Amino acid sequence: MLFKMLWIERTFQTNSNDVPRPRQMFVTKSRVLAGKVEEYFLKLLESLNVTSQSPENLRKLVLAKRNQTDDDNLVDLDDEDNWRSDLPRKFSELQDSHFPLFLTFDRLCDLIEADFDVSEKGYSHKENQEPRTFVSYELFQNHYWPHFPQRLIKGLDPALVFSEVMGIIKGSENTTTSDRGYLDRKTYEELSERTQSTFATQRSTIYSIFEAYQIQKRQQENYDAADRLEN
């Protein structure tokens, strides 16, 4: 994939008068991987450009990209909001100069969602509305979990419960045929114990936690990764 991107970019550079700039993107879940792949891509591109670019143009290209890399390295690895601070807030505001673009799936979603308001049942355009909050595991653990009924969560690991909600109730294959975008209680409780064994004897409790989570998320107008995929 990387070498195909390199070939396309190189083709554009050598025929820029005849073709529009290709808007290539490398998208991954890992911020570290996105940065490393971009770094390797630029090194390869630099080596190819040596033979065709003037020293001054080559110096400007490499310097601009290295400055962005240096800025990104100053940002905490967990500070997703400030990573790639050179990018605009909206996907529609991206310029040709931003490409090829190396970024995370979450950041790509942020750019797209800035153009559209996210709701559980679809997108509606809201120009002046504040962006909604994305439910990461950290938010789930710190702001959702303490508000669930103690009788439900006692003795349970929030990480495992979050994984069950996102990966099974809202993220399993059967959810693709559901109008609601998640498994109903009956379907979830009847899942095979052999294939889904983590909470095989506690599914009624887990589903009750999921229902409490959905209510709280709706009240706070938050959204999670499964809502993104559904929309």
mmCIF file of the C-alpha atoms, coordinates in Angstrom:
data_MODEL
# 
_entry.id   MODEL 
# 
loop_
_atom_site.group_PDB 
_atom_site.id 
_atom_site.type_symbol 
_atom_site.label_atom_id 
_atom_site.label_alt_id 
_atom_site.label_comp_id 
_atom_site.label_asym_id 
_atom_site.label_entity_id 
_atom_site.label_seq_id 
_atom_site.pdbx_PDB_ins_code 
_atom_site.Cartn_x 
_atom_site.Cartn_y 
_atom_site.Cartn_z 
_atom_site.occupancy 
_atom_site.B_iso_or_equiv 
_atom_site.pdbx_formal_charge 
_atom_site.auth_seq_id 
_atom_site.auth_comp_id 
_atom_site.auth_asym_id 
_atom_site.auth_atom_id 
_atom_site.pdbx_PDB_model_num 
ATOM 1   C CA . MET A 1 1   ? 0.000   0.000   0.000   1.00 0.00 ? 1   MET A CA 1 
ATOM 2   C CA . LEU A 1 2   ? 2.737   2.451   0.956   1.00 0.00 ? 2   LEU A CA 1 
ATOM 3   C CA . PHE A 1 3   ? 4.653   1.888   -2.261  1.00 0.00 ? 3   PHE A CA 1 
ATOM 4   C CA . LYS A 1 4   ? 1.485   2.348   -4.301  1.00 0.00 ? 4   LYS A CA 1 
ATOM 5   C CA . MET A 1 5   ? 0.918   5.678   -2.544  1.00 0.00 ? 5   MET A CA 1 
ATOM 6   C CA . LEU A 1 6   ? 4.521   6.584   -3.277  1.00 0.00 ? 6   LEU A CA 1 
ATOM 7   C CA . TRP A 1 7   ? 4.123   5.728   -6.954  1.00 0.00 ? 7   TRP A CA 1 
ATOM 8   C CA . ILE A 1 8   ? 0.939   7.799   -7.261  1.00 0.00 ? 8   ILE A CA 1 
ATOM 9   C CA . GLU A 1 9   ? 2.543   10.778  -5.523  1.00 0.00 ? 9   GLU A CA 1 
ATOM 10  C CA . ARG A 1 10  ? 5.647   10.479  -7.641  1.00 0.00 ? 10  ARG A CA 1 
ATOM 11  C CA . THR A 1 11  ? 3.555   10.295  -10.823 1.00 0.00 ? 11  THR A CA 1 
ATOM 12  C CA . PHE A 1 12  ? 1.745   13.464  -9.826  1.00 0.00 ? 12  PHE A CA 1 
ATOM 13  C CA . GLN A 1 13  ? 4.989   15.304  -9.123  1.00 0.00 ? 13  GLN A CA 1 
ATOM 14  C CA . THR A 1 14  ? 6.402   14.454  -12.532 1.00 0.00 ? 14  THR A CA 1 
ATOM 15  C CA . ASN A 1 15  ? 3.146   15.233  -14.376 1.00 0.00 ? 15  ASN A CA 1 
ATOM 16  C CA . SER A 1 16  ? 1.623   17.918  -12.166 1.00 0.00 ? 16  SER A CA 1 
ATOM 17  C CA . ASN A 1 17  ? 0.585   20.067  -15.116 1.00 0.00 ? 17  ASN A CA 1 
ATOM 18  C CA . ASP A 1 18  ? -1.625  17.343  -16.554 1.00 0.00 ? 18  ASP A CA 1 
ATOM 19  C CA . VAL A 1 19  ? -3.411  15.830  -13.536 1.00 0.00 ? 19  VAL A CA 1 
ATOM 20  C CA . PRO A 1 20  ? -5.070  17.114  -10.351 1.00 0.00 ? 20  PRO A CA 1 
ATOM 21  C CA . ARG A 1 21  ? -3.348  16.350  -7.063  1.00 0.00 ? 21  ARG A CA 1 
ATOM 22  C CA . PRO A 1 22  ? -4.359  12.918  -5.769  1.00 0.00 ? 22  PRO A CA 1 
ATOM 23  C CA . ARG A 1 23  ? -5.802  13.166  -2.246  1.00 0.00 ? 23  ARG A CA 1 
ATOM 24  C CA . GLN A 1 24  ? -4.315  10.046  -0.718  1.00 0.00 ? 24  GLN A CA 1 
ATOM 25  C CA . MET A 1 25  ? -4.873  9.048   2.903   1.00 0.00 ? 25  MET A CA 1 
ATOM 26  C CA . PHE A 1 26  ? -3.314  6.418   5.135   1.00 0.00 ? 26  PHE A CA 1 
ATOM 27  C CA . VAL A 1 27  ? -5.725  5.657   7.982   1.00 0.00 ? 27  VAL A CA 1 
ATOM 28  C CA . THR A 1 28  ? -5.008  3.466   10.996  1.00 0.00 ? 28  THR A CA 1 
ATOM 29  C CA . LYS A 1 29  ? -6.167  3.082   14.591  1.00 0.00 ? 29  LYS A CA 1 
ATOM 30  C CA . SER A 1 30  ? -2.659  3.722   15.917  1.00 0.00 ? 30  SER A CA 1 
ATOM 31  C CA . ARG A 1 31  ? -1.283  7.243   16.157  1.00 0.00 ? 31  ARG A CA 1 
ATOM 32  C CA . VAL A 1 32  ? 2.217   5.876   16.515  1.00 0.00 ? 32  VAL A CA 1 
ATOM 33  C CA . LEU A 1 33  ? 1.855   3.794   13.354  1.00 0.00 ? 33  LEU A CA 1 
ATOM 34  C CA . ALA A 1 34  ? 0.471   6.758   11.403  1.00 0.00 ? 34  ALA A CA 1 
ATOM 35  C CA . GLY A 1 35  ? 3.500   8.822   12.392  1.00 0.00 ? 35  GLY A CA 1 
ATOM 36  C CA . LYS A 1 36  ? 6.014   6.089   11.621  1.00 0.00 ? 36  LYS A CA 1 
ATOM 37  C CA . VAL A 1 37  ? 4.505   5.322   8.212   1.00 0.00 ? 37  VAL A CA 1 
ATOM 38  C CA . GLU A 1 38  ? 4.502   9.026   7.309   1.00 0.00 ? 38  GLU A CA 1 
ATOM 39  C CA . GLU A 1 39  ? 8.129   9.319   8.377   1.00 0.00 ? 39  GLU A CA 1 
ATOM 40  C CA . TYR A 1 40  ? 9.132   6.335   6.212   1.00 0.00 ? 40  TYR A CA 1 
ATOM 41  C CA . PHE A 1 41  ? 7.070   7.631   3.286   1.00 0.00 ? 41  PHE A CA 1 
ATOM 42  C CA . LEU A 1 42  ? 8.816   11.009  3.402   1.00 0.00 ? 42  LEU A CA 1 
ATOM 43  C CA . LYS A 1 43  ? 12.236  9.390   3.481   1.00 0.00 ? 43  LYS A CA 1 
ATOM 44  C CA . LEU A 1 44  ? 11.417  7.351   0.393   1.00 0.00 ? 44  LEU A CA 1 
ATOM 45  C CA . LEU A 1 45  ? 9.928   10.357  -1.372  1.00 0.00 ? 45  LEU A CA 1 
ATOM 46  C CA . GLU A 1 46  ? 12.953  12.453  -0.503  1.00 0.00 ? 46  GLU A CA 1 
ATOM 47  C CA . SER A 1 47  ? 15.297  9.878   -2.012  1.00 0.00 ? 47  SER A CA 1 
ATOM 48  C CA . LEU A 1 48  ? 13.283  9.830   -5.244  1.00 0.00 ? 48  LEU A CA 1 
ATOM 49  C CA . ASN A 1 49  ? 13.058  13.600  -5.431  1.00 0.00 ? 49  ASN A CA 1 
ATOM 50  C CA . VAL A 1 50  ? 16.803  14.065  -5.191  1.00 0.00 ? 50  VAL A CA 1 
ATOM 51  C CA . THR A 1 51  ? 17.238  13.385  -8.888  1.00 0.00 ? 51  THR A CA 1 
ATOM 52  C CA . SER A 1 52  ? 14.437  15.652  -10.149 1.00 0.00 ? 52  SER A CA 1 
ATOM 53  C CA . GLN A 1 53  ? 13.950  18.505  -7.661  1.00 0.00 ? 53  GLN A CA 1 
ATOM 54  C CA . SER A 1 54  ? 16.061  21.567  -7.306  1.00 0.00 ? 54  SER A CA 1 
ATOM 55  C CA . PRO A 1 55  ? 17.960  21.700  -4.006  1.00 0.00 ? 55  PRO A CA 1 
ATOM 56  C CA . GLU A 1 56  ? 15.864  24.658  -2.842  1.00 0.00 ? 56  GLU A CA 1 
ATOM 57  C CA . ASN A 1 57  ? 12.496  22.985  -3.572  1.00 0.00 ? 57  ASN A CA 1 
ATOM 58  C CA . LEU A 1 58  ? 13.641  19.756  -1.978  1.00 0.00 ? 58  LEU A CA 1 
ATOM 59  C CA . ARG A 1 59  ? 14.831  21.587  1.122   1.00 0.00 ? 59  ARG A CA 1 
ATOM 60  C CA . LYS A 1 60  ? 11.465  23.369  1.502   1.00 0.00 ? 60  LYS A CA 1 
ATOM 61  C CA . LEU A 1 61  ? 9.469   20.154  1.098   1.00 0.00 ? 61  LEU A CA 1 
ATOM 62  C CA . VAL A 1 62  ? 11.474  18.149  3.600   1.00 0.00 ? 62  VAL A CA 1 
ATOM 63  C CA . LEU A 1 63  ? 11.723  21.028  6.080   1.00 0.00 ? 63  LEU A CA 1 
ATOM 64  C CA . ALA A 1 64  ? 7.947   21.591  6.095   1.00 0.00 ? 64  ALA A CA 1 
ATOM 65  C CA . LYS A 1 65  ? 7.221   17.938  6.777   1.00 0.00 ? 65  LYS A CA 1 
ATOM 66  C CA . ARG A 1 66  ? 9.930   17.631  9.416   1.00 0.00 ? 66  ARG A CA 1 
ATOM 67  C CA . ASN A 1 67  ? 8.615   20.705  11.220  1.00 0.00 ? 67  ASN A CA 1 
ATOM 68  C CA . GLN A 1 68  ? 5.178   19.065  11.388  1.00 0.00 ? 68  GLN A CA 1 
ATOM 69  C CA . THR A 1 69  ? 6.734   15.849  12.705  1.00 0.00 ? 69  THR A CA 1 
ATOM 70  C CA . ASP A 1 70  ? 8.635   17.800  15.356  1.00 0.00 ? 70  ASP A CA 1 
ATOM 71  C CA . ASP A 1 71  ? 5.440   19.577  16.435  1.00 0.00 ? 71  ASP A CA 1 
ATOM 72  C CA . ASP A 1 72  ? 3.595   16.276  16.691  1.00 0.00 ? 72  ASP A CA 1 
ATOM 73  C CA . ASN A 1 73  ? 6.351   14.775  18.815  1.00 0.00 ? 73  ASN A CA 1 
ATOM 74  C CA . LEU A 1 74  ? 5.875   17.561  21.357  1.00 0.00 ? 74  LEU A CA 1 
ATOM 75  C CA . VAL A 1 75  ? 2.256   16.517  21.879  1.00 0.00 ? 75  VAL A CA 1 
ATOM 76  C CA . ASP A 1 76  ? 1.478   13.893  24.515  1.00 0.00 ? 76  ASP A CA 1 
ATOM 77  C CA . LEU A 1 77  ? 0.710   10.515  22.954  1.00 0.00 ? 77  LEU A CA 1 
ATOM 78  C CA . ASP A 1 78  ? -2.703  10.488  24.630  1.00 0.00 ? 78  ASP A CA 1 
ATOM 79  C CA . ASP A 1 79  ? -3.601  14.036  23.509  1.00 0.00 ? 79  ASP A CA 1 
ATOM 80  C CA . GLU A 1 80  ? -5.518  13.175  20.372  1.00 0.00 ? 80  GLU A CA 1 
ATOM 81  C CA . ASP A 1 81  ? -7.176  16.586  20.139  1.00 0.00 ? 81  ASP A CA 1 
ATOM 82  C CA . ASN A 1 82  ? -3.888  18.453  19.659  1.00 0.00 ? 82  ASN A CA 1 
ATOM 83  C CA . TRP A 1 83  ? -2.224  15.929  17.377  1.00 0.00 ? 83  TRP A CA 1 
ATOM 84  C CA . ARG A 1 84  ? -1.977  17.168  13.775  1.00 0.00 ? 84  ARG A CA 1 
ATOM 85  C CA . SER A 1 85  ? -2.760  20.698  14.847  1.00 0.00 ? 85  SER A CA 1 
ATOM 86  C CA . ASP A 1 86  ? -1.942  21.802  11.301  1.00 0.00 ? 86  ASP A CA 1 
ATOM 87  C CA . LEU A 1 87  ? -5.215  20.315  10.066  1.00 0.00 ? 87  LEU A CA 1 
ATOM 88  C CA . PRO A 1 88  ? -8.433  22.332  9.819   1.00 0.00 ? 88  PRO A CA 1 
ATOM 89  C CA . ARG A 1 89  ? -11.438 21.427  11.960  1.00 0.00 ? 89  ARG A CA 1 
ATOM 90  C CA . LYS A 1 90  ? -13.541 20.181  9.047   1.00 0.00 ? 90  LYS A CA 1 
ATOM 91  C CA . PHE A 1 91  ? -12.812 17.597  6.369   1.00 0.00 ? 91  PHE A CA 1 
ATOM 92  C CA . SER A 1 92  ? -14.262 19.938  3.745   1.00 0.00 ? 92  SER A CA 1 
ATOM 93  C CA . GLU A 1 93  ? -11.596 22.517  4.624   1.00 0.00 ? 93  GLU A CA 1 
ATOM 94  C CA . LEU A 1 94  ? -8.645  20.262  3.792   1.00 0.00 ? 94  LEU A CA 1 
ATOM 95  C CA . GLN A 1 95  ? -6.403  21.656  1.082   1.00 0.00 ? 95  GLN A CA 1 
ATOM 96  C CA . ASP A 1 96  ? -4.289  19.866  -1.506  1.00 0.00 ? 96  ASP A CA 1 
ATOM 97  C CA . SER A 1 97  ? -1.224  20.791  0.549   1.00 0.00 ? 97  SER A CA 1 
ATOM 98  C CA . HIS A 1 98  ? -2.406  18.495  3.365   1.00 0.00 ? 98  HIS A CA 1 
ATOM 99  C CA . PHE A 1 99  ? -2.031  15.409  1.163   1.00 0.00 ? 99  PHE A CA 1 
ATOM 100 C CA . PRO A 1 100 ? -0.869  12.702  1.260   1.00 0.00 ? 100 PRO A CA 1 
ATOM 101 C CA . LEU A 1 101 ? -2.458  12.564  4.709   1.00 0.00 ? 101 LEU A CA 1 
ATOM 102 C CA . PHE A 1 102 ? -1.469  10.146  7.472   1.00 0.00 ? 102 PHE A CA 1 
ATOM 103 C CA . LEU A 1 103 ? -3.881  10.060  10.413  1.00 0.00 ? 103 LEU A CA 1 
ATOM 104 C CA . THR A 1 104 ? -5.895  7.900   12.760  1.00 0.00 ? 104 THR A CA 1 
ATOM 105 C CA . PHE A 1 105 ? -9.399  6.634   12.168  1.00 0.00 ? 105 PHE A CA 1 
ATOM 106 C CA . ASP A 1 106 ? -10.628 8.673   15.132  1.00 0.00 ? 106 ASP A CA 1 
ATOM 107 C CA . ARG A 1 107 ? -9.112  11.878  13.771  1.00 0.00 ? 107 ARG A CA 1 
ATOM 108 C CA . LEU A 1 108 ? -10.611 11.213  10.337  1.00 0.00 ? 108 LEU A CA 1 
ATOM 109 C CA . CYS A 1 109 ? -14.020 10.746  11.955  1.00 0.00 ? 109 CYS A CA 1 
ATOM 110 C CA . ASP A 1 110 ? -13.556 14.005  13.854  1.00 0.00 ? 110 ASP A CA 1 
ATOM 111 C CA . LEU A 1 111 ? -12.893 15.854  10.612  1.00 0.00 ? 111 LEU A CA 1 
ATOM 112 C CA . ILE A 1 112 ? -15.919 14.366  8.884   1.00 0.00 ? 112 ILE A CA 1 
ATOM 113 C CA . GLU A 1 113 ? -18.205 14.816  11.884  1.00 0.00 ? 113 GLU A CA 1 
ATOM 114 C CA . ALA A 1 114 ? -17.265 18.479  12.133  1.00 0.00 ? 114 ALA A CA 1 
ATOM 115 C CA . ASP A 1 115 ? -19.117 18.917  8.838   1.00 0.00 ? 115 ASP A CA 1 
ATOM 116 C CA . PHE A 1 116 ? -22.152 17.029  10.122  1.00 0.00 ? 116 PHE A CA 1 
ATOM 117 C CA . ASP A 1 117 ? -23.879 16.725  13.447  1.00 0.00 ? 117 ASP A CA 1 
ATOM 118 C CA . VAL A 1 118 ? -23.798 13.133  14.757  1.00 0.00 ? 118 VAL A CA 1 
ATOM 119 C CA . SER A 1 119 ? -26.916 11.514  16.171  1.00 0.00 ? 119 SER A CA 1 
ATOM 120 C CA . GLU A 1 120 ? -27.723 7.918   16.945  1.00 0.00 ? 120 GLU A CA 1 
ATOM 121 C CA . LYS A 1 121 ? -30.118 7.647   13.997  1.00 0.00 ? 121 LYS A CA 1 
ATOM 122 C CA . GLY A 1 122 ? -28.198 9.586   11.368  1.00 0.00 ? 122 GLY A CA 1 
ATOM 123 C CA . TYR A 1 123 ? -26.575 12.869  10.403  1.00 0.00 ? 123 TYR A CA 1 
ATOM 124 C CA . SER A 1 124 ? -28.200 16.279  10.388  1.00 0.00 ? 124 SER A CA 1 
ATOM 125 C CA . HIS A 1 125 ? -26.322 19.412  9.405   1.00 0.00 ? 125 HIS A CA 1 
ATOM 126 C CA . LYS A 1 126 ? -25.702 21.761  12.358  1.00 0.00 ? 126 LYS A CA 1 
ATOM 127 C CA . GLU A 1 127 ? -23.406 24.619  11.494  1.00 0.00 ? 127 GLU A CA 1 
ATOM 128 C CA . ASN A 1 128 ? -23.174 26.332  14.894  1.00 0.00 ? 128 ASN A CA 1 
ATOM 129 C CA . GLN A 1 129 ? -23.610 23.406  17.271  1.00 0.00 ? 129 GLN A CA 1 
ATOM 130 C CA . GLU A 1 130 ? -20.828 22.408  19.642  1.00 0.00 ? 130 GLU A CA 1 
ATOM 131 C CA . PRO A 1 131 ? -19.190 19.066  18.702  1.00 0.00 ? 131 PRO A CA 1 
ATOM 132 C CA . ARG A 1 132 ? -20.453 16.086  20.671  1.00 0.00 ? 132 ARG A CA 1 
ATOM 133 C CA . THR A 1 133 ? -18.238 14.124  23.024  1.00 0.00 ? 133 THR A CA 1 
ATOM 134 C CA . PHE A 1 134 ? -16.851 10.781  21.930  1.00 0.00 ? 134 PHE A CA 1 
ATOM 135 C CA . VAL A 1 135 ? -17.130 7.969   24.485  1.00 0.00 ? 135 VAL A CA 1 
ATOM 136 C CA . SER A 1 136 ? -13.681 6.437   24.822  1.00 0.00 ? 136 SER A CA 1 
ATOM 137 C CA . TYR A 1 137 ? -12.964 3.744   27.372  1.00 0.00 ? 137 TYR A CA 1 
ATOM 138 C CA . GLU A 1 138 ? -11.478 6.369   29.694  1.00 0.00 ? 138 GLU A CA 1 
ATOM 139 C CA . LEU A 1 139 ? -14.698 8.398   29.570  1.00 0.00 ? 139 LEU A CA 1 
ATOM 140 C CA . PHE A 1 140 ? -16.769 5.268   30.089  1.00 0.00 ? 140 PHE A CA 1 
ATOM 141 C CA . GLN A 1 141 ? -14.711 4.247   33.111  1.00 0.00 ? 141 GLN A CA 1 
ATOM 142 C CA . ASN A 1 142 ? -14.501 7.666   34.767  1.00 0.00 ? 142 ASN A CA 1 
ATOM 143 C CA . HIS A 1 143 ? -17.862 9.255   33.961  1.00 0.00 ? 143 HIS A CA 1 
ATOM 144 C CA . TYR A 1 144 ? -20.292 6.458   33.143  1.00 0.00 ? 144 TYR A CA 1 
ATOM 145 C CA . TRP A 1 145 ? -19.289 3.522   35.314  1.00 0.00 ? 145 TRP A CA 1 
ATOM 146 C CA . PRO A 1 146 ? -19.627 5.287   38.708  1.00 0.00 ? 146 PRO A CA 1 
ATOM 147 C CA . HIS A 1 147 ? -23.237 6.228   37.867  1.00 0.00 ? 147 HIS A CA 1 
ATOM 148 C CA . PHE A 1 148 ? -24.447 2.717   37.056  1.00 0.00 ? 148 PHE A CA 1 
ATOM 149 C CA . PRO A 1 149 ? -26.406 0.905   39.812  1.00 0.00 ? 149 PRO A CA 1 
ATOM 150 C CA . GLN A 1 150 ? -23.983 -0.721  42.224  1.00 0.00 ? 150 GLN A CA 1 
ATOM 151 C CA . ARG A 1 151 ? -26.066 -3.896  42.262  1.00 0.00 ? 151 ARG A CA 1 
ATOM 152 C CA . LEU A 1 152 ? -25.247 -4.302  38.549  1.00 0.00 ? 152 LEU A CA 1 
ATOM 153 C CA . ILE A 1 153 ? -21.554 -3.461  38.447  1.00 0.00 ? 153 ILE A CA 1 
ATOM 154 C CA . LYS A 1 154 ? -20.386 -4.987  41.731  1.00 0.00 ? 154 LYS A CA 1 
ATOM 155 C CA . GLY A 1 155 ? -17.493 -7.368  41.094  1.00 0.00 ? 155 GLY A CA 1 
ATOM 156 C CA . LEU A 1 156 ? -17.290 -6.578  37.366  1.00 0.00 ? 156 LEU A CA 1 
ATOM 157 C CA . ASP A 1 157 ? -14.329 -5.228  35.429  1.00 0.00 ? 157 ASP A CA 1 
ATOM 158 C CA . PRO A 1 158 ? -15.315 -2.043  33.535  1.00 0.00 ? 158 PRO A CA 1 
ATOM 159 C CA . ALA A 1 159 ? -12.813 -2.809  30.771  1.00 0.00 ? 159 ALA A CA 1 
ATOM 160 C CA . LEU A 1 160 ? -14.385 -6.206  30.087  1.00 0.00 ? 160 LEU A CA 1 
ATOM 161 C CA . VAL A 1 161 ? -17.895 -4.773  30.219  1.00 0.00 ? 161 VAL A CA 1 
ATOM 162 C CA . PHE A 1 162 ? -16.982 -1.963  27.806  1.00 0.00 ? 162 PHE A CA 1 
ATOM 163 C CA . SER A 1 163 ? -15.423 -4.512  25.466  1.00 0.00 ? 163 SER A CA 1 
ATOM 164 C CA . GLU A 1 164 ? -18.574 -6.653  25.633  1.00 0.00 ? 164 GLU A CA 1 
ATOM 165 C CA . VAL A 1 165 ? -20.827 -3.689  24.890  1.00 0.00 ? 165 VAL A CA 1 
ATOM 166 C CA . MET A 1 166 ? -18.772 -2.350  22.002  1.00 0.00 ? 166 MET A CA 1 
ATOM 167 C CA . GLY A 1 167 ? -17.615 -5.668  20.571  1.00 0.00 ? 167 GLY A CA 1 
ATOM 168 C CA . ILE A 1 168 ? -20.675 -7.902  21.029  1.00 0.00 ? 168 ILE A CA 1 
ATOM 169 C CA . ILE A 1 169 ? -23.876 -6.010  21.822  1.00 0.00 ? 169 ILE A CA 1 
ATOM 170 C CA . LYS A 1 170 ? -23.081 -3.135  19.445  1.00 0.00 ? 170 LYS A CA 1 
ATOM 171 C CA . GLY A 1 171 ? -20.315 -4.557  17.292  1.00 0.00 ? 171 GLY A CA 1 
ATOM 172 C CA . SER A 1 172 ? -20.983 -8.195  16.445  1.00 0.00 ? 172 SER A CA 1 
ATOM 173 C CA . GLU A 1 173 ? -21.983 -9.447  13.003  1.00 0.00 ? 173 GLU A CA 1 
ATOM 174 C CA . ASN A 1 174 ? -25.637 -9.829  13.983  1.00 0.00 ? 174 ASN A CA 1 
ATOM 175 C CA . THR A 1 175 ? -25.972 -6.091  14.607  1.00 0.00 ? 175 THR A CA 1 
ATOM 176 C CA . THR A 1 176 ? -25.754 -5.420  10.858  1.00 0.00 ? 176 THR A CA 1 
ATOM 177 C CA . THR A 1 177 ? -29.294 -6.744  10.421  1.00 0.00 ? 177 THR A CA 1 
ATOM 178 C CA . SER A 1 178 ? -30.729 -4.824  13.374  1.00 0.00 ? 178 SER A CA 1 
ATOM 179 C CA . ASP A 1 179 ? -32.654 -1.605  12.779  1.00 0.00 ? 179 ASP A CA 1 
ATOM 180 C CA . ARG A 1 180 ? -31.429 -0.286  16.122  1.00 0.00 ? 180 ARG A CA 1 
ATOM 181 C CA . GLY A 1 181 ? -27.765 -1.001  15.468  1.00 0.00 ? 181 GLY A CA 1 
ATOM 182 C CA . TYR A 1 182 ? -27.372 -3.334  18.455  1.00 0.00 ? 182 TYR A CA 1 
ATOM 183 C CA . LEU A 1 183 ? -28.582 -6.720  19.686  1.00 0.00 ? 183 LEU A CA 1 
ATOM 184 C CA . ASP A 1 184 ? -31.881 -6.892  21.536  1.00 0.00 ? 184 ASP A CA 1 
ATOM 185 C CA . ARG A 1 185 ? -31.887 -8.489  24.963  1.00 0.00 ? 185 ARG A CA 1 
ATOM 186 C CA . LYS A 1 186 ? -33.292 -11.835 23.815  1.00 0.00 ? 186 LYS A CA 1 
ATOM 187 C CA . THR A 1 187 ? -30.751 -12.237 21.002  1.00 0.00 ? 187 THR A CA 1 
ATOM 188 C CA . TYR A 1 188 ? -27.847 -11.314 23.269  1.00 0.00 ? 188 TYR A CA 1 
ATOM 189 C CA . GLU A 1 189 ? -28.876 -13.625 26.093  1.00 0.00 ? 189 GLU A CA 1 
ATOM 190 C CA . GLU A 1 190 ? -29.276 -16.536 23.660  1.00 0.00 ? 190 GLU A CA 1 
ATOM 191 C CA . LEU A 1 191 ? -25.812 -16.226 22.102  1.00 0.00 ? 191 LEU A CA 1 
ATOM 192 C CA . SER A 1 192 ? -23.782 -19.430 22.096  1.00 0.00 ? 192 SER A CA 1 
ATOM 193 C CA . GLU A 1 193 ? -21.782 -19.885 25.274  1.00 0.00 ? 193 GLU A CA 1 
ATOM 194 C CA . ARG A 1 194 ? -19.037 -21.572 23.264  1.00 0.00 ? 194 ARG A CA 1 
ATOM 195 C CA . THR A 1 195 ? -18.417 -18.613 20.954  1.00 0.00 ? 195 THR A CA 1 
ATOM 196 C CA . GLN A 1 196 ? -19.151 -15.809 23.471  1.00 0.00 ? 196 GLN A CA 1 
ATOM 197 C CA . SER A 1 197 ? -18.095 -17.123 26.850  1.00 0.00 ? 197 SER A CA 1 
ATOM 198 C CA . THR A 1 198 ? -16.868 -14.037 28.746  1.00 0.00 ? 198 THR A CA 1 
ATOM 199 C CA . PHE A 1 199 ? -20.196 -13.228 30.416  1.00 0.00 ? 199 PHE A CA 1 
ATOM 200 C CA . ALA A 1 200 ? -22.074 -16.410 29.569  1.00 0.00 ? 200 ALA A CA 1 
ATOM 201 C CA . THR A 1 201 ? -23.720 -16.586 33.011  1.00 0.00 ? 201 THR A CA 1 
ATOM 202 C CA . GLN A 1 202 ? -24.163 -12.814 33.476  1.00 0.00 ? 202 GLN A CA 1 
ATOM 203 C CA . ARG A 1 203 ? -25.735 -11.658 30.255  1.00 0.00 ? 203 ARG A CA 1 
ATOM 204 C CA . SER A 1 204 ? -28.899 -10.322 31.823  1.00 0.00 ? 204 SER A CA 1 
ATOM 205 C CA . THR A 1 205 ? -26.817 -8.096  34.097  1.00 0.00 ? 205 THR A CA 1 
ATOM 206 C CA . ILE A 1 206 ? -24.535 -6.957  31.268  1.00 0.00 ? 206 ILE A CA 1 
ATOM 207 C CA . TYR A 1 207 ? -27.506 -6.043  29.108  1.00 0.00 ? 207 TYR A CA 1 
ATOM 208 C CA . SER A 1 208 ? -29.015 -4.019  31.944  1.00 0.00 ? 208 SER A CA 1 
ATOM 209 C CA . ILE A 1 209 ? -25.714 -2.117  32.200  1.00 0.00 ? 209 ILE A CA 1 
ATOM 210 C CA . PHE A 1 210 ? -25.832 -1.572  28.447  1.00 0.00 ? 210 PHE A CA 1 
ATOM 211 C CA . GLU A 1 211 ? -29.356 -0.134  28.701  1.00 0.00 ? 211 GLU A CA 1 
ATOM 212 C CA . ALA A 1 212 ? -28.228 2.216   31.473  1.00 0.00 ? 212 ALA A CA 1 
ATOM 213 C CA . TYR A 1 213 ? -25.261 3.234   29.321  1.00 0.00 ? 213 TYR A CA 1 
ATOM 214 C CA . GLN A 1 214 ? -27.477 3.985   26.330  1.00 0.00 ? 214 GLN A CA 1 
ATOM 215 C CA . ILE A 1 215 ? -29.806 6.144   28.418  1.00 0.00 ? 215 ILE A CA 1 
ATOM 216 C CA . GLN A 1 216 ? -26.944 8.103   29.957  1.00 0.00 ? 216 GLN A CA 1 
ATOM 217 C CA . LYS A 1 217 ? -25.209 8.520   26.594  1.00 0.00 ? 217 LYS A CA 1 
ATOM 218 C CA . ARG A 1 218 ? -28.384 9.821   25.001  1.00 0.00 ? 218 ARG A CA 1 
ATOM 219 C CA . GLN A 1 219 ? -29.021 12.271  27.841  1.00 0.00 ? 219 GLN A CA 1 
ATOM 220 C CA . GLN A 1 220 ? -25.505 13.657  27.536  1.00 0.00 ? 220 GLN A CA 1 
ATOM 221 C CA . GLU A 1 221 ? -25.662 13.652  23.720  1.00 0.00 ? 221 GLU A CA 1 
ATOM 222 C CA . ASN A 1 222 ? -22.462 11.610  23.490  1.00 0.00 ? 222 ASN A CA 1 
ATOM 223 C CA . TYR A 1 223 ? -21.613 9.012   20.863  1.00 0.00 ? 223 TYR A CA 1 
ATOM 224 C CA . ASP A 1 224 ? -19.301 6.013   20.621  1.00 0.00 ? 224 ASP A CA 1 
ATOM 225 C CA . ALA A 1 225 ? -17.395 4.094   17.952  1.00 0.00 ? 225 ALA A CA 1 
ATOM 226 C CA . ALA A 1 226 ? -20.367 1.873   17.164  1.00 0.00 ? 226 ALA A CA 1 
ATOM 227 C CA . ASP A 1 227 ? -22.558 4.920   16.552  1.00 0.00 ? 227 ASP A CA 1 
ATOM 228 C CA . ARG A 1 228 ? -19.972 6.154   14.069  1.00 0.00 ? 228 ARG A CA 1 
ATOM 229 C CA . LEU A 1 229 ? -20.055 2.908   12.116  1.00 0.00 ? 229 LEU A CA 1 
ATOM 230 C CA . GLU A 1 230 ? -23.840 2.723   12.209  1.00 0.00 ? 230 GLU A CA 1 
ATOM 231 C CA . ASN A 1 231 ? -24.179 6.219   10.834  1.00 0.00 ? 231 ASN A CA 1 
# 
